[in-house]
PDB file of C-alpha atoms in Angstrom:
ATOM      1  CA  UNK R   1     -44.845-319.165  55.606  1.00 47.00           C
ATOM      2  CA  UNK R   2     -41.391-317.662  55.626  1.00 49.00           C
ATOM      3  CA  UNK R   3     -39.816-321.123  55.257  1.00 48.00           C
ATOM      4  CA  UNK R   4     -42.048-322.294  52.419  1.00 50.00           C
ATOM      5  CA  UNK R   5     -41.410-319.256  50.183  1.00 53.00           C
ATOM      6  CA  UNK R   6     -37.749-320.042  49.393  1.00 61.00           C
ATOM      7  CA  UNK R   7     -38.661-323.657  48.619  1.00 62.00           C
ATOM      8  CA  UNK R   8     -41.342-322.476  46.232  1.00 55.00           C
ATOM      9  CA  UNK R   9     -38.947-320.077  44.539  1.00 57.00           C
ATOM     10  CA  UNK R  10     -36.325-322.801  44.227  1.00 58.00           C
ATOM     11  CA  UNK R  11     -38.800-325.153  42.581  1.00 60.00           C
ATOM     12  CA  UNK R  12     -39.864-322.377  40.252  1.00 61.00           C
ATOM     13  CA  UNK R  13     -36.261-321.652  39.284  1.00 62.00           C
ATOM     14  CA  UNK R  14     -35.689-325.352  38.582  1.00 61.00           C
ATOM     15  CA  UNK R  15     -38.794-325.458  36.383  1.00 59.00           C
ATOM     16  CA  UNK R  16     -37.642-322.344  34.507  1.00 59.00           C
ATOM     17  CA  UNK R  17     -34.189-323.849  34.053  1.00 58.00           C
ATOM     18  CA  UNK R  18     -35.664-327.050  32.610  1.00 56.00           C
ATOM     19  CA  UNK R  19     -37.890-324.997  30.314  1.00 50.00           C
ATOM     20  CA  UNK R  20     -34.885-323.040  28.992  1.00 45.00           C
ATOM     21  CA  UNK R  21     -32.958-326.278  28.414  1.00 49.00           C
ATOM     22  CA  UNK R  22     -35.879-327.756  26.485  1.00 45.00           C
ATOM     23  CA  UNK R  23     -36.177-324.593  24.388  1.00 46.00           C
ATOM     24  CA  UNK R  24     -32.447-324.606  23.619  1.00 42.00           C
ATOM     25  CA  UNK R  25     -32.606-328.280  22.689  1.00 42.00           C
ATOM     26  CA  UNK R  26     -35.544-327.643  20.365  1.00 41.00           C
ATOM     27  CA  UNK R  27     -33.777-324.680  18.781  1.00 37.00           C
ATOM     28  CA  UNK R  28     -30.667-326.777  18.145  1.00 36.00           C
ATOM     29  CA  UNK R  29     -32.797-329.545  16.684  1.00 38.00           C
ATOM     30  CA  UNK R  30     -34.632-327.133  14.384  1.00 38.00           C
ATOM     31  CA  UNK R  31     -31.355-325.550  13.260  1.00 40.00           C
ATOM     32  CA  UNK R  32     -29.975-328.986  12.407  1.00 44.00           C
ATOM     33  CA  UNK R  33     -33.107-329.920  10.488  1.00 51.00           C
ATOM     34  CA  UNK R  34     -33.349-326.554   8.679  1.00 56.00           C
ATOM     35  CA  UNK R  35     -29.719-325.376   8.326  1.00 64.00           C
ATOM     36  CA  UNK R  36     -30.543-322.910   5.538  1.00 78.00           C
ATOM     37  CA  UNK R  37     -33.562-321.252   7.111  1.00 78.00           C
ATOM     38  CA  UNK R  38     -32.019-317.928   8.185  1.00 89.00           C
ATOM     39  CA  UNK R  39     -30.399-316.926   4.901  1.00 93.00           C
ATOM     40  CA  UNK R  40     -30.944-313.460   3.397  1.00 95.00           C
ATOM     41  CA  UNK R  41     -32.132-314.608  -0.023  1.00 96.00           C
ATOM     42  CA  UNK R  42     -33.729-312.932  -2.999  1.00 97.00           C
ATOM     43  CA  UNK R  43     -37.277-314.026  -3.800  1.00 96.00           C
ATOM     44  CA  UNK R  44     -37.363-317.602  -5.077  1.00 96.00           C
ATOM     45  CA  UNK R  45     -40.782-317.158  -6.670  1.00 97.00           C
ATOM     46  CA  UNK R  46     -39.229-317.463 -10.112  1.00 97.00           C
ATOM     47  CA  UNK R  47     -37.891-320.911  -9.171  1.00 97.00           C
ATOM     48  CA  UNK R  48     -41.241-321.948  -7.727  1.00 96.00           C
ATOM     49  CA  UNK R  49     -42.980-321.062 -10.999  1.00 96.00           C
ATOM     50  CA  UNK R  50     -40.317-322.849 -13.023  1.00 96.00           C
ATOM     51  CA  UNK R  51     -40.734-325.913 -10.828  1.00 94.00           C
ATOM     52  CA  UNK R  52     -44.461-325.950 -11.501  1.00 95.00           C
ATOM     53  CA  UNK R  53     -43.997-325.507 -15.260  1.00 94.00           C
ATOM     54  CA  UNK R  54     -41.338-328.192 -15.581  1.00 95.00           C
ATOM     55  CA  UNK R  55     -38.308-328.273 -17.838  1.00 95.00           C
ATOM     56  CA  UNK R  56     -37.599-325.425 -20.218  1.00 96.00           C
ATOM     57  CA  UNK R  57     -35.310-324.747 -23.173  1.00 95.00           C
ATOM     58  CA  UNK R  58     -31.816-323.304 -22.953  1.00 96.00           C
ATOM     59  CA  UNK R  59     -31.738-320.312 -25.300  1.00 93.00           C
ATOM     60  CA  UNK R  60     -28.111-321.053 -26.244  1.00 95.00           C
ATOM     61  CA  UNK R  61     -27.886-324.788 -26.874  1.00 96.00           C
ATOM     62  CA  UNK R  62     -31.574-325.695 -27.004  1.00 96.00           C
ATOM     63  CA  UNK R  63     -31.217-328.360 -24.328  1.00 96.00           C
ATOM     64  CA  UNK R  64     -34.132-329.201 -22.035  1.00 96.00           C
ATOM     65  CA  UNK R  65     -33.230-328.270 -18.458  1.00 96.00           C
ATOM     66  CA  UNK R  66     -34.703-327.406 -15.075  1.00 95.00           C
ATOM     67  CA  UNK R  67     -33.881-323.898 -13.756  1.00 96.00           C
ATOM     68  CA  UNK R  68     -30.584-323.470 -15.627  1.00 97.00           C
ATOM     69  CA  UNK R  69     -28.386-324.988 -18.306  1.00 97.00           C
ATOM     70  CA  UNK R  70     -25.438-326.742 -16.686  1.00 95.00           C
ATOM     71  CA  UNK R  71     -23.610-326.757 -20.047  1.00 94.00           C
ATOM     72  CA  UNK R  72     -23.904-323.081 -20.960  1.00 96.00           C
ATOM     73  CA  UNK R  73     -24.068-321.689 -17.387  1.00 96.00           C
ATOM     74  CA  UNK R  74     -27.204-319.621 -18.044  1.00 96.00           C
ATOM     75  CA  UNK R  75     -30.799-319.731 -16.733  1.00 97.00           C
ATOM     76  CA  UNK R  76     -33.334-321.446 -18.978  1.00 97.00           C
ATOM     77  CA  UNK R  77     -36.109-319.721 -20.904  1.00 95.00           C
ATOM     78  CA  UNK R  78     -38.715-319.701 -18.118  1.00 95.00           C
ATOM     79  CA  UNK R  79     -36.240-318.294 -15.562  1.00 96.00           C
ATOM     80  CA  UNK R  80     -35.640-314.645 -16.614  1.00 96.00           C
ATOM     81  CA  UNK R  81     -32.046-313.688 -15.934  1.00 95.00           C
ATOM     82  CA  UNK R  82     -33.098-310.353 -14.423  1.00 96.00           C
ATOM     83  CA  UNK R  83     -34.899-312.281 -11.658  1.00 96.00           C
ATOM     84  CA  UNK R  84     -31.725-314.141 -10.690  1.00 97.00           C
ATOM     85  CA  UNK R  85     -29.618-312.350  -8.024  1.00 97.00           C
ATOM     86  CA  UNK R  86     -26.073-311.255  -8.760  1.00 97.00           C
ATOM     87  CA  UNK R  87     -23.523-311.605  -5.976  1.00 98.00           C
ATOM     88  CA  UNK R  88     -20.454-309.406  -5.648  1.00 98.00           C
ATOM     89  CA  UNK R  89     -17.476-311.276  -4.232  1.00 98.00           C
ATOM     90  CA  UNK R  90     -14.304-309.954  -2.537  1.00 97.00           C
ATOM     91  CA  UNK R  91     -12.111-312.457  -4.424  1.00 97.00           C
ATOM     92  CA  UNK R  92     -11.829-314.191  -7.772  1.00 98.00           C
ATOM     93  CA  UNK R  93     -12.700-317.893  -7.733  1.00 98.00           C
ATOM     94  CA  UNK R  94     -11.321-320.676  -9.931  1.00 98.00           C
ATOM     95  CA  UNK R  95     -13.072-324.042  -9.924  1.00 98.00           C
ATOM     96  CA  UNK R  96     -11.201-327.067 -11.279  1.00 98.00           C
ATOM     97  CA  UNK R  97     -13.802-329.602 -12.343  1.00 96.00           C
ATOM     98  CA  UNK R  98     -13.094-333.312 -12.722  1.00 95.00           C
ATOM     99  CA  UNK R  99     -13.927-334.479 -16.277  1.00 94.00           C
ATOM    100  CA  UNK R 100     -16.014-337.341 -14.882  1.00 90.00           C
ATOM    101  CA  UNK R 101     -18.076-335.094 -12.630  1.00 88.00           C
ATOM    102  CA  UNK R 102     -21.701-335.175 -13.795  1.00 87.00           C
ATOM    103  CA  UNK R 103     -22.600-331.668 -14.956  1.00 89.00           C
ATOM    104  CA  UNK R 104     -26.214-331.929 -13.834  1.00 88.00           C
ATOM    105  CA  UNK R 105     -25.188-332.843 -10.291  1.00 87.00           C
ATOM    106  CA  UNK R 106     -22.479-330.224  -9.850  1.00 91.00           C
ATOM    107  CA  UNK R 107     -23.199-327.347  -7.459  1.00 94.00           C
ATOM    108  CA  UNK R 108     -20.176-325.415  -8.748  1.00 96.00           C
ATOM    109  CA  UNK R 109     -22.368-324.127 -11.572  1.00 96.00           C
ATOM    110  CA  UNK R 110     -24.450-322.208  -9.017  1.00 97.00           C
ATOM    111  CA  UNK R 111     -21.463-319.968  -8.296  1.00 98.00           C
ATOM    112  CA  UNK R 112     -20.911-319.256 -11.999  1.00 98.00           C
ATOM    113  CA  UNK R 113     -24.594-318.429 -12.473  1.00 98.00           C
ATOM    114  CA  UNK R 114     -24.805-316.108  -9.468  1.00 98.00           C
ATOM    115  CA  UNK R 115     -21.375-314.434  -9.604  1.00 98.00           C
ATOM    116  CA  UNK R 116     -20.335-314.760 -13.269  1.00 97.00           C
ATOM    117  CA  UNK R 117     -17.830-311.884 -13.181  1.00 97.00           C
ATOM    118  CA  UNK R 118     -15.912-313.473 -10.316  1.00 98.00           C
ATOM    119  CA  UNK R 119     -16.038-317.210 -11.083  1.00 98.00           C
ATOM    120  CA  UNK R 120     -14.281-319.302 -13.731  1.00 98.00           C
ATOM    121  CA  UNK R 121     -14.734-323.053 -14.213  1.00 97.00           C
ATOM    122  CA  UNK R 122     -11.986-325.180 -15.787  1.00 97.00           C
ATOM    123  CA  UNK R 123     -12.269-328.848 -16.720  1.00 96.00           C
ATOM    124  CA  UNK R 124      -9.225-330.894 -15.709  1.00 96.00           C
ATOM    125  CA  UNK R 125      -6.516-331.257 -17.043  1.00 96.00           C
ATOM    126  CA  UNK R 126      -6.956-327.566 -17.877  1.00 97.00           C
ATOM    127  CA  UNK R 127      -5.538-325.632 -14.888  1.00 97.00           C
ATOM    128  CA  UNK R 128      -4.349-322.008 -14.918  1.00 95.00           C
ATOM    129  CA  UNK R 129      -0.723-321.295 -14.111  1.00 93.00           C
ATOM    130  CA  UNK R 130      -0.378-320.182 -10.486  1.00 94.00           C
ATOM    131  CA  UNK R 131       3.383-320.590  -9.968  1.00 89.00           C
ATOM    132  CA  UNK R 132       4.256-316.899 -10.316  1.00 88.00           C
ATOM    133  CA  UNK R 133       1.327-315.836  -8.124  1.00 90.00           C
ATOM    134  CA  UNK R 134       1.331-318.468  -5.378  1.00 91.00           C
ATOM    135  CA  UNK R 135       1.500-315.666  -2.773  1.00 93.00           C
ATOM    136  CA  UNK R 136      -1.904-314.429  -4.000  1.00 96.00           C
ATOM    137  CA  UNK R 137      -3.711-317.754  -4.410  1.00 97.00           C
ATOM    138  CA  UNK R 138      -4.934-320.454  -2.018  1.00 97.00           C
ATOM    139  CA  UNK R 139      -6.558-323.847  -2.484  1.00 98.00           C
ATOM    140  CA  UNK R 140      -9.464-324.962  -0.319  1.00 97.00           C
ATOM    141  CA  UNK R 141      -8.860-328.629   0.409  1.00 94.00           C
ATOM    142  CA  UNK R 142      -8.552-330.623   3.662  1.00 90.00           C
ATOM    143  CA  UNK R 143      -5.301-332.253   4.670  1.00 89.00           C
ATOM    144  CA  UNK R 144      -2.474-332.378   7.224  1.00 92.00           C
ATOM    145  CA  UNK R 145      -0.798-329.276   5.759  1.00 92.00           C
ATOM    146  CA  UNK R 146      -3.946-327.189   5.591  1.00 95.00           C
ATOM    147  CA  UNK R 147      -4.386-324.001   7.617  1.00 96.00           C
ATOM    148  CA  UNK R 148      -7.470-322.182   8.866  1.00 96.00           C
ATOM    149  CA  UNK R 149      -8.941-319.106   7.189  1.00 96.00           C
ATOM    150  CA  UNK R 150      -7.600-316.966  10.071  1.00 95.00           C
ATOM    151  CA  UNK R 151      -4.038-318.070   9.260  1.00 96.00           C
ATOM    152  CA  UNK R 152      -4.116-317.217   5.544  1.00 96.00           C
ATOM    153  CA  UNK R 153      -2.609-313.725   5.826  1.00 94.00           C
ATOM    154  CA  UNK R 154       0.332-314.918   7.903  1.00 94.00           C
ATOM    155  CA  UNK R 155       1.232-317.783   5.577  1.00 94.00           C
ATOM    156  CA  UNK R 156       0.918-315.710   2.394  1.00 94.00           C
ATOM    157  CA  UNK R 157       3.112-313.011   3.919  1.00 92.00           C
ATOM    158  CA  UNK R 158       5.581-315.758   4.770  1.00 90.00           C
ATOM    159  CA  UNK R 159       5.556-316.897   1.132  1.00 88.00           C
ATOM    160  CA  UNK R 160       6.424-313.379   0.005  1.00 88.00           C
ATOM    161  CA  UNK R 161       9.297-313.157   2.473  1.00 86.00           C
ATOM    162  CA  UNK R 162      10.586-316.581   1.485  1.00 81.00           C
ATOM    163  CA  UNK R 163      10.485-315.627  -2.188  1.00 74.00           C
ATOM    164  CA  UNK R 164      12.791-312.664  -1.548  1.00 69.00           C
ATOM    165  CA  UNK R 165      14.996-314.561   0.903  1.00 63.00           C
ATOM    166  CA  UNK R 166      13.735-312.633   3.877  1.00 48.00           C
ATOM    167  CA  UNK R 167      13.435-315.681   6.110  1.00 44.00           C
ATOM    168  CA  UNK R 168      16.754-317.376   5.437  1.00 47.00           C
ATOM    169  CA  UNK R 169      18.409-315.869   8.495  1.00 48.00           C
ATOM    170  CA  UNK R 170      15.681-317.247  10.762  1.00 48.00           C
ATOM    171  CA  UNK R 171      16.999-320.773  10.266  1.00 42.00           C
ATOM    172  CA  UNK R 172      20.051-319.859  12.358  1.00 48.00           C
ATOM    173  CA  UNK R 173      17.900-318.802  15.338  1.00 46.00           C
ATOM    174  CA  UNK R 174      17.238-321.173  18.244  1.00 53.00           C
ATOM    175  CA  UNK R 175      13.948-323.045  17.810  1.00 45.00           C
ATOM    176  CA  UNK R 176      12.207-321.411  20.794  1.00 50.00           C
ATOM    177  CA  UNK R 177      13.183-317.915  19.679  1.00 48.00           C
ATOM    178  CA  UNK R 178      12.142-318.674  16.099  1.00 47.00           C
ATOM    179  CA  UNK R 179       8.770-319.973  17.301  1.00 49.00           C
ATOM    180  CA  UNK R 180       8.156-316.773  19.281  1.00 52.00           C
ATOM    181  CA  UNK R 181       9.079-314.728  16.213  1.00 49.00           C
ATOM    182  CA  UNK R 182       6.613-316.682  14.082  1.00 49.00           C
ATOM    183  CA  UNK R 183       3.865-316.186  16.669  1.00 50.00           C
ATOM    184  CA  UNK R 184       4.580-312.457  16.694  1.00 51.00           C
ATOM    185  CA  UNK R 185       4.468-312.389  12.896  1.00 51.00           C
ATOM    186  CA  UNK R 186       1.103-314.150  12.998  1.00 47.00           C
ATOM    187  CA  UNK R 187      -0.265-311.493  15.352  1.00 49.00           C
ATOM    188  CA  UNK R 188       1.224-308.691  13.263  1.00 48.00           C
ATOM    189  CA  UNK R 189      -0.243-310.141  10.059  1.00 45.00           C
ATOM    190  CA  UNK R 190      -3.738-309.691  11.467  1.00 44.00           C
ATOM    191  CA  UNK R 191      -3.190-305.969  11.164  1.00 41.00           C
ATOM    192  CA  UNK R 192      -2.066-306.190   7.535  1.00 47.00           C
ATOM    193  CA  UNK R 193      -4.165-306.553   4.407  1.00 57.00           C
ATOM    194  CA  UNK R 194      -4.063-310.070   3.056  1.00 66.00           C
ATOM    195  CA  UNK R 195      -2.415-310.539  -0.319  1.00 85.00           C
ATOM    196  CA  UNK R 196      -5.030-313.152  -1.233  1.00 95.00           C
ATOM    197  CA  UNK R 197      -6.654-312.357  -4.568  1.00 96.00           C
ATOM    198  CA  UNK R 198      -7.909-315.723  -5.774  1.00 98.00           C
ATOM    199  CA  UNK R 199      -9.203-318.913  -4.193  1.00 98.00           C
ATOM    200  CA  UNK R 200      -9.276-322.314  -5.910  1.00 98.00           C
ATOM    201  CA  UNK R 201     -11.792-325.116  -5.390  1.00 98.00           C
ATOM    202  CA  UNK R 202     -11.878-328.679  -6.742  1.00 97.00           C
ATOM    203  CA  UNK R 203     -15.259-329.838  -8.058  1.00 95.00           C
ATOM    204  CA  UNK R 204     -15.341-333.623  -7.930  1.00 91.00           C
ATOM    205  CA  UNK R 205     -16.536-336.563  -5.913  1.00 85.00           C
ATOM    206  CA  UNK R 206     -14.202-337.044  -2.963  1.00 78.00           C
ATOM    207  CA  UNK R 207     -13.006-340.361  -4.373  1.00 80.00           C
ATOM    208  CA  UNK R 208     -11.847-338.621  -7.566  1.00 86.00           C
ATOM    209  CA  UNK R 209     -10.150-335.580  -6.053  1.00 89.00           C
ATOM    210  CA  UNK R 210      -6.692-337.113  -5.648  1.00 88.00           C
ATOM    211  CA  UNK R 211      -5.870-336.889  -9.352  1.00 90.00           C
ATOM    212  CA  UNK R 212      -6.458-333.135  -9.379  1.00 95.00           C
ATOM    213  CA  UNK R 213      -5.112-332.389  -5.903  1.00 94.00           C
ATOM    214  CA  UNK R 214      -1.766-334.072  -6.614  1.00 94.00           C
ATOM    215  CA  UNK R 215      -1.257-332.210  -9.897  1.00 95.00           C
ATOM    216  CA  UNK R 216       2.097-330.407  -9.722  1.00 95.00           C
ATOM    217  CA  UNK R 217       0.474-327.130 -10.787  1.00 95.00           C
ATOM    218  CA  UNK R 218      -1.394-326.994  -7.467  1.00 96.00           C
ATOM    219  CA  UNK R 219       1.404-328.181  -5.203  1.00 93.00           C
ATOM    220  CA  UNK R 220       2.822-324.747  -4.428  1.00 92.00           C
ATOM    221  CA  UNK R 221      -0.498-323.291  -3.273  1.00 96.00           C
ATOM    222  CA  UNK R 222      -1.378-322.601   0.339  1.00 97.00           C
ATOM    223  CA  UNK R 223      -3.933-325.197   1.452  1.00 97.00           C
ATOM    224  CA  UNK R 224      -6.958-324.066   3.491  1.00 97.00           C
ATOM    225  CA  UNK R 225      -9.476-326.213   5.340  1.00 95.00           C
ATOM    226  CA  UNK R 226     -12.945-325.373   6.649  1.00 92.00           C
ATOM    227  CA  UNK R 227     -12.890-327.560   9.741  1.00 85.00           C
ATOM    228  CA  UNK R 228     -15.965-326.324  11.608  1.00 83.00           C
ATOM    229  CA  UNK R 229     -18.591-326.395   8.838  1.00 86.00           C
ATOM    230  CA  UNK R 230     -20.951-329.298   8.199  1.00 81.00           C
ATOM    231  CA  UNK R 231     -22.672-330.239   4.976  1.00 80.00           C
ATOM    232  CA  UNK R 232     -26.390-330.538   4.382  1.00 81.00           C
ATOM    233  CA  UNK R 233     -25.921-331.807   0.815  1.00 65.00           C
ATOM    234  CA  UNK R 234     -28.517-334.371  -0.190  1.00 57.00           C
ATOM    235  CA  UNK R 235     -25.890-336.316  -2.169  1.00 62.00           C
ATOM    236  CA  UNK R 236     -23.407-336.592   0.706  1.00 58.00           C
ATOM    237  CA  UNK R 237     -21.036-339.484   0.026  1.00 58.00           C
ATOM    238  CA  UNK R 238     -21.166-342.468   2.349  1.00 61.00           C
ATOM    239  CA  UNK R 239     -18.148-343.013   4.541  1.00 60.00           C
ATOM    240  CA  UNK R 240     -17.031-339.365   4.377  1.00 63.00           C
ATOM    241  CA  UNK R 241     -17.187-337.004   7.384  1.00 57.00           C
ATOM    242  CA  UNK R 242     -19.922-334.379   7.438  1.00 70.00           C
ATOM    243  CA  UNK R 243     -17.231-331.691   7.231  1.00 72.00           C
ATOM    244  CA  UNK R 244     -16.681-332.684   3.578  1.00 75.00           C
ATOM    245  CA  UNK R 245     -18.766-330.004   1.872  1.00 89.00           C
ATOM    246  CA  UNK R 246     -20.349-329.695  -1.541  1.00 89.00           C
ATOM    247  CA  UNK R 247     -18.564-327.194  -3.795  1.00 94.00           C
ATOM    248  CA  UNK R 248     -21.090-324.376  -3.389  1.00 95.00           C
ATOM    249  CA  UNK R 249     -21.162-324.890   0.386  1.00 93.00           C
ATOM    250  CA  UNK R 250     -17.361-324.683   0.517  1.00 95.00           C
ATOM    251  CA  UNK R 251     -17.370-321.468  -1.536  1.00 97.00           C
ATOM    252  CA  UNK R 252     -20.081-319.898   0.594  1.00 97.00           C
ATOM    253  CA  UNK R 253     -18.623-320.827   3.985  1.00 96.00           C
ATOM    254  CA  UNK R 254     -15.121-319.808   2.942  1.00 97.00           C
ATOM    255  CA  UNK R 255     -16.362-316.353   1.941  1.00 98.00           C
ATOM    256  CA  UNK R 256     -18.307-315.927   5.188  1.00 96.00           C
ATOM    257  CA  UNK R 257     -15.209-316.823   7.227  1.00 96.00           C
ATOM    258  CA  UNK R 258     -13.019-314.633   5.017  1.00 97.00           C
ATOM    259  CA  UNK R 259     -15.374-311.707   5.560  1.00 97.00           C
ATOM    260  CA  UNK R 260     -15.260-311.983   9.360  1.00 96.00           C
ATOM    261  CA  UNK R 261     -11.751-313.358   9.973  1.00 96.00           C
ATOM    262  CA  UNK R 262      -9.723-311.552   7.289  1.00 95.00           C
ATOM    263  CA  UNK R 263     -11.698-308.458   6.328  1.00 95.00           C
ATOM    264  CA  UNK R 264     -12.723-308.077   9.992  1.00 95.00           C
ATOM    265  CA  UNK R 265     -16.211-306.965   9.035  1.00 96.00           C
ATOM    266  CA  UNK R 266     -19.577-308.004  10.420  1.00 96.00           C
ATOM    267  CA  UNK R 267     -21.302-310.497   8.172  1.00 96.00           C
ATOM    268  CA  UNK R 268     -24.767-309.335   7.120  1.00 96.00           C
ATOM    269  CA  UNK R 269     -25.709-311.920   4.508  1.00 96.00           C
ATOM    270  CA  UNK R 270     -23.667-310.421   1.659  1.00 97.00           C
ATOM    271  CA  UNK R 271     -22.982-313.843   0.082  1.00 98.00           C
ATOM    272  CA  UNK R 272     -26.170-315.687   1.079  1.00 97.00           C
ATOM    273  CA  UNK R 273     -27.536-315.546  -2.463  1.00 98.00           C
ATOM    274  CA  UNK R 274     -24.766-317.924  -3.528  1.00 98.00           C
ATOM    275  CA  UNK R 275     -27.121-320.507  -2.016  1.00 97.00           C
ATOM    276  CA  UNK R 276     -30.106-319.217  -4.031  1.00 97.00           C
ATOM    277  CA  UNK R 277     -30.443-322.414  -6.092  1.00 96.00           C
ATOM    278  CA  UNK R 278     -28.934-324.723  -3.497  1.00 93.00           C
ATOM    279  CA  UNK R 279     -31.329-323.797  -0.694  1.00 93.00           C
ATOM    280  CA  UNK R 280     -34.334-324.132  -3.018  1.00 94.00           C
ATOM    281  CA  UNK R 281     -33.238-327.574  -4.195  1.00 91.00           C
ATOM    282  CA  UNK R 282     -32.468-328.598  -0.630  1.00 88.00           C
ATOM    283  CA  UNK R 283     -36.051-327.805   0.340  1.00 87.00           C
ATOM    284  CA  UNK R 284     -37.408-329.641  -2.709  1.00 87.00           C
ATOM    285  CA  UNK R 285     -35.460-332.767  -1.835  1.00 84.00           C
ATOM    286  CA  UNK R 286     -36.591-332.530   1.773  1.00 81.00           C
ATOM    287  CA  UNK R 287     -40.217-332.179   0.672  1.00 81.00           C
ATOM    288  CA  UNK R 288     -39.844-335.051  -1.781  1.00 79.00           C
ATOM    289  CA  UNK R 289     -39.081-337.365   1.109  1.00 73.00           C
ATOM    290  CA  UNK R 290     -42.528-336.620   2.516  1.00 68.00           C
ATOM    291  CA  UNK R 291     -45.219-339.026   1.249  1.00 57.00           C
ATOM    292  CA  UNK R 292     -47.854-337.651  -1.090  1.00 52.00           C
ATOM    293  CA  UNK R 293     -45.790-334.789  -2.531  1.00 49.00           C
ATOM    294  CA  UNK R 294     -45.353-335.754  -6.162  1.00 51.00           C
ATOM    295  CA  UNK R 295     -44.614-332.282  -7.532  1.00 48.00           C
ATOM    296  CA  UNK R 296     -41.223-332.062  -5.876  1.00 44.00           C
ATOM    297  CA  UNK R 297     -40.093-335.264  -7.571  1.00 46.00           C
ATOM    298  CA  UNK R 298     -39.612-333.246 -10.793  1.00 48.00           C
ATOM    299  CA  UNK R 299     -36.298-331.975  -9.454  1.00 49.00           C
ATOM    300  CA  UNK R 300     -34.130-334.190 -11.679  1.00 43.00           C
ATOM    301  CA  UNK R 301     -32.233-332.352 -14.369  1.00 45.00           C
TER     302      UNK R 301
END
């Protein structure tokens, strides 16, 4: 009996280990299938009722829309504005929209609806002047020169020092010594408040972004990339990596990373309501793919 007990325990441990692996696999699978399930959202009952009632009138322009008017940036008549959450943001946001971007398909409008005091939308070629404030502004866009959210403070501090000539003497230092100095500056910058006050996003299909991105008015801005986030956008463009996010996803994920990496605060869902419309539409599209659900096919704007 004394010999059989360890064998039994070993088999039991192996079974438990397999069970845990299966559970973890299922959890990962569920998270991939329902990426927006754990958000801290306001009640979406108002959107459910609007979905059932169909299109409604915009009280400003009179256009027939679903949920909100993408021209006037306001909810429609059957979506009372007091039932739409308002999100307070730590930064101002500018969105540069491509003139050929279809208004009804743009998720950038969600940000304007939910955080109107913090978000401005400009239609290209209209771009604000950032040249005098390039140490306070960054552009979220992938590329070889882009930095991570964690590195923003260091690079903006570097811009300030370069503007006043503070780094000129560093060019005379040996490369190894200069590299160590830069690494020390990066560590020191984590203890300083970031000078970042505004973040810029481009709202366009990925094939149309080059015209805006190469505009000389954006060339002096620090470029930031969200390398670890994956999109769940239902209009994801073929041939593009899943790290290419929709505009509202990019805004949301940037703010979450900014909150934890720059502000050094625990994230407790403060910006989740930026996905108030997006998560609802995502679920509608998902349901519409199921046979027999005709109601959800009314999603089109």
